[in-house]
Amino acid sequence: MRILVTGATGYIGGRLAPRLLDAGHSVRCLARSAGRLRDVPWADRVEITEADLTDSATLPAAFEGIDVAYFLVHSLGRADFEAADRLAAENFAAAAHAAGVRRIVYLGGPEPADGESPSPHLRSRAEVARILLESGVPAAVLRAPVIIGSGSASFEMLRYLTERLPVMVTPRWVHNRIQPIAVRDVLRYLIGAADLPPSVNRGFDIGGADVLTYLEMMRRYALVAGLPRRIVLPVRVLSPWLSSHWVGLVTPVPNAIARPLVASLIHEAVAHENDLAGLLPGPEPLGFDEAVRLALGRIRDADVETRWTSASGRDAAAEPLPSDPAWSGGSVYIDDRSRPVQAPADQLWRVIEGIGGENGWYSFPLAWSVRGWLDRLAGGVGLRRGRRDRHRLRIGEALDWWRVEEIVPGELLRLRAEMKVPGRAWLEMRAEPDGSGGSVYRQRAVFLPHGLGGHLYWASVLPFHGVVFNGMARNITRTAQKPMC
């Protein structure tokens, strides 16, 4: 089938497009700016057309020849998001009908219980669903609660709140029931909905295997992530408005997105039917714990070390994309430095590959020694392991308190820390030719904090980075510029 995906630069659309390709479909992605899809790994496999759903004149060419069209856009983050999404849905529906599209698929939000006044976010989702169901084109509306996957705004709120706050004062809505669903299950349902018979024109509730309160979700997230049990103190005085500002203060999720999402949490989000599963046979949806493990790269019964440089060990649906917002994916602290070297790259590389052990770390030896002693007192390996060969390194071997994780001879050395720290740390060094006979030394330290202790640790060592890491870069380049014997 020929499929149109709107919202391909967003969280769900960016993960759906390559899976539709893998299922054998031809995919066209609609974007206001084609440049935003330039760097996604599947860009050369799709057709990209520039159009704007709020401008109906730009749409006919995008819908021409399309069998199934996915509406996966929303305007959260704009003050007028309800009006913007209404206009986009009306234009989408009219263009799909005029082009003879056979099926519309929309991912919306849960419906509040009878008698409840919906939040603006859920009210907008329901309005878009109504517009699409009344378009004259058979539509499948999938109503999803909290989606569990790295990059999902709802999941990122849960992640940051739980990791950064061992003690939380929370509003009453933490006791509301939610049926969270793994992003891989959402994608499976979305793909399957393209093949529903023409007679199907309705909404479907979708959810995961577990029904939990938000409080239980935070505590179970902490358990999966290896964090101490979180202490939660619900209070009545925190309104949704106050809660959204509190979330904005604690997490990097923008207030304009956090506010409508938090306002929606006053409603329970539990599936009232499971009809779609009967129409689309497949595996049972994942439970909450397994969905979190996949999102964090912690695969059960597998010895997988998730790297900051790749998504190794993650569910493929949780892999980061260039179009994901900067605040998604959890906290990452980076110290990045580079210096020009008046020596060829191979000469610089010999210094890089010879680092550690008897050769030292080229910066503030006393500081490295003290850190090694402290690590040994904490039960770590310290600096006592040294290195096997004075001049050569191999992947997997120990190097003082580091492990060689990656090495590209002449270009790259990446070390993974095995010292006792509240998180995971890497040190990366590169030698790059500058095109004029010299080279550039690039050095990057990366730290993924674990819980509040990880954030406090980074803050405590940050004042020393200028001395240690800057001195390291300076002395490595100086050594590389000396005549080699």
XYZ file of C-alpha atoms in Angstrom, residues 22-470:
449
model
C 9.803 -2.972 6.799
C 6.245 -4.272 6.409
C 6.539 -3.768 2.644
C 4.611 -0.511 2.243
C 5.564 2.536 0.192
C 5.763 5.539 2.515
C 5.414 9.259 1.875
C 6.150 11.601 4.791
C 4.522 15.018 5.018
C 6.552 17.696 6.777
C 6.520 21.477 6.813
C 10.292 21.361 6.321
C 11.933 18.418 4.564
C 15.220 19.353 6.210
C 13.948 18.111 9.562
C 13.958 14.560 8.181
C 17.305 14.831 6.447
C 19.313 13.001 9.121
C 16.916 10.229 10.153
C 18.388 6.827 9.239
C 15.485 5.925 6.934
C 15.295 9.223 4.995
C 16.506 7.698 1.721
C 13.801 5.009 1.852
C 10.775 7.334 1.934
C 9.323 10.045 -0.240
C 9.299 13.390 1.572
C 6.861 16.095 0.560
C 6.660 19.577 2.032
C 3.164 20.685 3.030
C 1.363 22.349 5.926
C -1.795 20.836 7.377
C -3.003 24.304 8.350
C -2.801 25.397 4.683
C -5.246 23.350 2.613
C -3.783 24.574 -0.690
C -0.540 22.638 -0.016
C -2.194 19.262 0.563
C -3.569 17.786 -2.723
C -0.170 16.698 -4.028
C 0.718 15.090 -0.676
C -2.455 12.923 -0.729
C -2.340 11.975 -4.408
C -2.294 8.192 -4.881
C -2.425 7.461 -1.137
C -4.272 4.400 0.196
C -3.873 4.954 3.969
C -3.145 8.249 5.757
C -1.925 8.554 9.358
C -2.798 11.653 11.371
C -0.057 11.826 14.015
C 0.343 15.557 14.563
C -0.499 17.668 17.569
C 0.274 21.229 18.554
C 1.028 20.867 22.265
C 3.437 23.628 23.140
C 1.291 26.294 21.464
C -1.158 28.397 23.435
C -3.771 27.865 20.701
C -3.184 24.133 20.276
C -6.905 23.304 20.224
C -7.624 25.654 17.320
C -4.472 24.583 15.452
C -5.269 20.878 15.742
C -8.907 21.463 14.767
C -7.857 23.245 11.565
C -5.236 20.612 10.768
C -7.756 17.791 11.233
C -10.383 19.500 9.063
C -7.900 20.095 6.245
C -6.510 16.551 6.557
C -10.009 15.021 6.435
C -11.051 17.074 3.391
C -7.841 16.299 1.492
C -8.106 12.570 2.267
C -11.723 12.447 1.083
C -10.978 14.379 -2.107
C -8.029 12.101 -2.945
C -10.013 8.888 -2.455
C -7.951 7.669 0.511
C -9.292 4.294 1.689
C -8.398 4.529 5.403
C -7.439 7.108 8.022
C -5.591 6.064 11.197
C -5.326 8.427 14.163
C -3.581 8.045 17.509
C -5.560 9.964 20.109
C -5.998 10.039 23.858
C -8.253 8.237 26.351
C -11.846 9.268 26.878
C -12.743 10.557 30.363
C -15.449 8.719 32.261
C -19.060 9.737 31.696
C -19.917 12.953 33.482
C -16.311 14.185 33.706
C -15.327 17.426 32.033
C -12.282 16.647 29.886
C -9.037 18.568 30.135
C -8.219 20.848 27.166
C -5.705 18.266 25.904
C -8.173 15.378 25.929
C -10.971 17.613 24.671
C -8.822 18.486 21.657
C -7.945 14.839 21.047
C -11.637 13.908 21.107
C -12.527 16.753 18.729
C -9.898 15.636 16.221
C -11.212 12.066 16.461
C -14.763 13.245 15.740
C -13.644 15.270 12.697
C -11.803 12.279 11.235
C -14.631 9.812 11.944
C -17.083 12.134 10.155
C -14.772 12.712 7.172
C -16.449 10.225 4.841
C -13.260 8.106 4.871
C -13.245 5.012 7.128
C -11.178 5.943 10.170
C -9.630 3.988 13.016
C -9.057 6.089 16.132
C -6.694 4.491 18.638
C -7.083 5.906 22.130
C -3.825 5.465 24.054
C -3.015 6.416 27.659
C 0.588 6.962 28.840
C 3.011 5.579 26.245
C 6.148 3.971 27.695
C 9.192 4.638 25.556
C 12.238 6.869 25.635
C 11.195 10.132 23.987
C 7.498 9.992 24.856
C 6.658 13.206 26.730
C 4.555 11.329 29.299
C 7.319 8.791 29.891
C 9.989 11.495 30.160
C 7.921 13.229 32.855
C 7.710 9.951 34.768
C 11.438 9.295 34.276
C 12.679 12.680 35.455
C 10.281 12.945 38.394
C 11.250 9.508 39.688
C 14.981 9.778 39.104
C 15.449 13.281 40.469
C 13.197 13.196 43.523
C 13.702 10.487 46.175
C 11.015 12.273 48.220
C 8.055 13.790 46.395
C 5.139 15.934 47.460
C 2.462 15.096 44.909
C -1.136 15.999 44.061
C -4.093 13.684 44.531
C -4.046 12.507 40.921
C -1.145 10.140 41.685
C -3.864 7.739 42.912
C -5.724 7.756 39.584
C -5.572 4.522 37.602
C -3.710 4.367 34.279
C -3.182 1.535 31.789
C 0.233 2.408 30.307
C 1.247 0.846 27.006
C 4.680 0.113 25.525
C 5.546 2.051 22.377
C 6.209 -1.215 20.500
C 2.583 -2.261 21.140
C 1.290 1.135 19.997
C 3.249 0.798 16.756
C 1.991 -2.750 16.220
C -1.621 -1.595 16.564
C -1.042 1.397 14.282
C 0.463 -0.769 11.554
C -2.297 -3.352 11.852
C -5.021 -0.706 11.676
C -4.061 0.028 8.063
C -5.536 -3.369 7.077
C -8.871 -3.062 8.885
C -11.902 -3.720 6.647
C -13.667 -0.688 5.111
C -16.692 -1.207 7.363
C -14.660 -0.239 10.451
C -15.124 3.436 11.309
C -14.784 3.828 15.072
C -12.548 4.394 18.055
C -10.637 1.707 19.978
C -9.136 1.747 23.464
C -5.600 0.364 23.615
C -3.540 -0.327 26.725
C -0.853 -2.519 28.201
C -1.137 -5.555 30.439
C -1.153 -3.636 33.757
C -3.497 -1.134 35.351
C -1.583 1.004 37.851
C -1.870 4.266 39.691
C 0.647 6.963 38.810
C 2.124 6.411 42.278
C 2.623 2.707 41.506
C 4.176 3.615 38.163
C 6.768 5.844 39.869
C 7.627 3.191 42.433
C 7.881 0.405 39.872
C 9.974 2.598 37.586
C 12.356 3.132 40.518
C 12.548 -0.632 41.076
C 13.332 -1.382 37.421
C 15.874 1.466 37.269
C 17.622 0.213 40.406
C 16.732 3.277 42.482
C 15.819 3.216 46.188
C 12.115 3.144 46.972
C 10.611 6.588 46.431
C 8.762 8.301 49.297
C 5.613 9.976 47.994
C 3.491 12.361 50.060
C 0.212 13.208 48.297
C -1.372 16.516 49.358
C -4.718 18.043 48.434
C -3.529 21.598 47.897
C -1.619 20.889 44.678
C -3.990 21.769 41.838
C -3.256 20.612 38.288
C -2.054 24.161 37.517
C 0.380 24.122 40.425
C 1.394 20.547 39.586
C 2.300 21.493 36.025
C 4.619 24.250 37.242
C 6.171 21.848 39.737
C 6.768 19.336 36.918
C 8.278 22.116 34.804
C 10.640 23.023 37.643
C 11.842 19.486 38.282
C 11.981 18.141 34.724
C 13.291 19.546 31.431
C 9.933 18.887 29.735
C 8.769 22.361 28.607
C 5.970 23.919 30.640
C 3.871 24.390 27.526
C 3.840 20.596 27.062
C 3.787 19.605 30.735
C 0.757 21.749 31.585
C -1.800 20.061 29.301
C -0.388 16.600 30.041
C -0.580 17.087 33.801
C -4.086 18.520 33.488
C -5.099 15.272 31.753
C -3.833 13.153 34.642
C -6.835 14.192 36.733
C -8.732 11.621 34.629
C -8.331 7.883 34.920
C -7.044 6.326 31.693
C -8.128 2.691 31.576
C -9.301 0.770 28.507
C -13.033 0.060 28.589
C -12.877 -2.464 25.749
C -10.296 -4.554 23.913
C -11.974 -4.911 20.526
C -8.916 -4.020 18.436
C -6.990 -7.009 19.783
C -9.734 -9.251 18.420
C -9.479 -7.673 14.977
C -5.674 -7.690 14.958
C -4.431 -10.997 16.421
C -0.937 -10.855 17.839
C 1.096 -11.197 21.018
C -0.280 -10.000 24.314
C 0.758 -6.410 25.132
C 3.731 -5.963 27.418
C 3.466 -5.233 31.116
C 4.717 -1.994 32.616
C 7.982 -3.348 34.036
C 9.067 -4.930 30.759
C 8.148 -1.790 28.827
C 10.339 0.283 31.152
C 13.206 -2.202 30.863
C 13.067 -1.877 27.095
C 12.907 1.918 27.259
C 15.949 2.007 29.552
C 17.894 -0.645 27.639
C 17.703 -3.185 30.473
C 16.720 -6.373 28.722
C 15.786 -9.168 31.086
C 18.025 -12.253 31.001
C 20.537 -10.543 28.717
C 23.924 -9.119 29.555
C 23.595 -5.960 27.499
C 25.490 -2.781 28.307
C 23.609 0.207 26.919
C 26.013 2.750 25.484
C 25.424 6.464 25.341
C 26.690 6.371 21.749
C 24.064 3.942 20.495
C 20.840 2.261 21.438
C 22.423 -1.152 21.987
C 20.205 -3.155 24.283
C 17.116 -1.014 23.733
C 13.933 -1.964 22.038
C 14.325 -0.756 18.452
C 11.273 1.462 18.928
C 13.107 3.254 21.741
C 16.135 4.193 19.680
C 16.755 7.951 19.660
C 16.134 9.875 16.462
C 17.657 13.192 15.359
C 14.144 14.673 15.397
C 13.561 13.808 19.080
C 13.471 16.836 21.396
C 16.616 17.669 23.340
C 14.903 16.991 26.665
C 14.072 13.370 25.817
C 16.157 10.304 26.595
C 17.138 11.078 30.178
C 19.895 13.290 31.578
C 23.325 13.240 29.949
C 26.178 15.447 31.174
C 28.988 16.143 28.722
C 32.378 17.821 29.003
C 33.524 18.459 25.420
C 36.938 19.875 24.477
C 39.100 20.150 21.371
C 42.541 21.563 20.593
C 44.593 22.010 17.403
C 47.807 19.968 17.225
C 50.850 20.936 15.236
C 51.606 17.322 14.453
C 50.088 14.683 12.130
C 47.149 12.599 13.344
C 49.190 9.388 13.575
C 51.614 11.071 15.958
C 48.723 12.321 18.099
C 47.196 8.836 18.040
C 50.306 7.244 19.505
C 49.944 9.494 22.563
C 46.229 8.686 22.883
C 46.708 4.939 22.639
C 49.547 5.070 25.153
C 47.493 6.754 27.877
C 47.142 5.316 31.385
C 49.175 2.829 33.382
C 52.822 3.842 33.718
C 52.285 6.548 31.081
C 49.781 8.361 33.305
C 46.780 10.525 32.414
C 48.564 13.752 31.480
C 46.827 15.870 34.088
C 47.141 16.594 37.825
C 48.614 13.205 38.914
C 47.725 13.821 42.566
C 44.041 14.276 41.731
C 43.976 11.000 39.789
C 45.770 9.216 42.634
C 43.388 10.576 45.277
C 40.389 9.569 43.156
C 41.893 6.090 42.808
C 42.366 5.755 46.576
C 38.791 6.887 47.209
C 37.525 4.375 44.688
C 39.382 1.544 46.404
C 37.966 2.611 49.785
C 34.492 2.411 48.244
C 35.202 -1.124 47.000
C 36.158 -0.149 43.454
C 39.140 -1.117 41.330
C 41.093 2.138 41.760
C 44.102 2.774 39.547
C 45.902 -0.443 40.430
C 45.150 -2.425 37.250
C 47.452 -0.485 34.908
C 47.645 -1.721 31.327
C 48.926 -4.888 29.619
C 51.011 -3.272 26.895
C 52.752 0.078 27.143
C 51.905 1.051 23.552
C 48.881 -0.947 22.347
C 45.290 -1.336 23.521
C 42.562 -3.842 22.599
C 38.793 -3.794 22.951
C 37.661 -5.289 26.247
C 40.887 -4.958 28.199
C 41.220 -3.117 31.512
C 43.003 0.231 31.680
C 43.320 1.434 35.307
C 39.691 2.062 36.337
C 38.481 2.075 32.740
C 37.525 -0.637 30.259
C 38.337 -0.233 26.552
C 34.895 -0.205 24.961
C 35.798 0.855 21.428
C 38.973 1.468 19.503
C 39.413 2.497 15.878
C 43.187 2.478 15.266
C 44.449 5.910 14.393
C 41.100 7.569 15.082
C 39.118 6.747 18.215
C 39.542 5.442 21.764
C 36.454 5.111 23.970
C 36.773 4.050 27.599
C 33.960 3.004 29.930
C 34.435 3.747 33.627
C 34.432 0.874 36.118
C 34.986 3.065 39.163
C 32.291 3.401 41.825
C 30.078 6.288 40.684
C 26.305 6.877 40.925
C 25.811 6.476 37.204
C 27.728 5.453 34.099
C 30.679 7.327 32.613
C 32.725 7.290 29.423
C 35.835 9.071 28.187
C 36.348 9.425 24.458
C 39.471 10.671 22.632
C 39.841 11.244 18.905
C 42.651 12.158 16.507
C 41.445 13.898 13.330
C 43.569 15.214 10.426
C 43.034 18.927 9.824
C 43.809 18.772 6.099
C 46.997 20.814 6.318
C 49.434 18.341 7.833
C 48.354 18.912 11.418
C 45.510 17.412 13.426
C 42.758 18.114 15.938
C 42.473 16.457 19.333
C 38.873 15.932 20.496
C 38.040 14.820 24.009
C 34.637 14.114 25.480
C 33.638 12.952 28.958
C 30.052 11.700 29.244
C 28.136 10.918 32.435
C 24.675 9.341 32.751
C 23.529 10.045 36.332
C 21.671 7.428 38.347
C 19.096 9.045 40.606
C 19.541 12.240 42.567
C 22.953 11.043 43.797
C 24.213 11.026 40.218
C 23.183 14.633 39.641
C 24.788 15.714 42.918
C 27.972 13.810 42.039
C 28.309 15.604 38.712
C 27.721 18.956 40.383
C 30.380 18.166 42.998
C 33.098 17.277 40.458
C 32.211 19.961 37.936
C 34.516 22.597 39.505
C 37.499 20.256 39.017
C 36.826 19.543 35.351
C 38.507 22.734 34.205
C 41.682 21.622 35.940
C 41.618 17.913 35.165
C 40.067 17.676 31.696
C 41.431 20.929 30.338
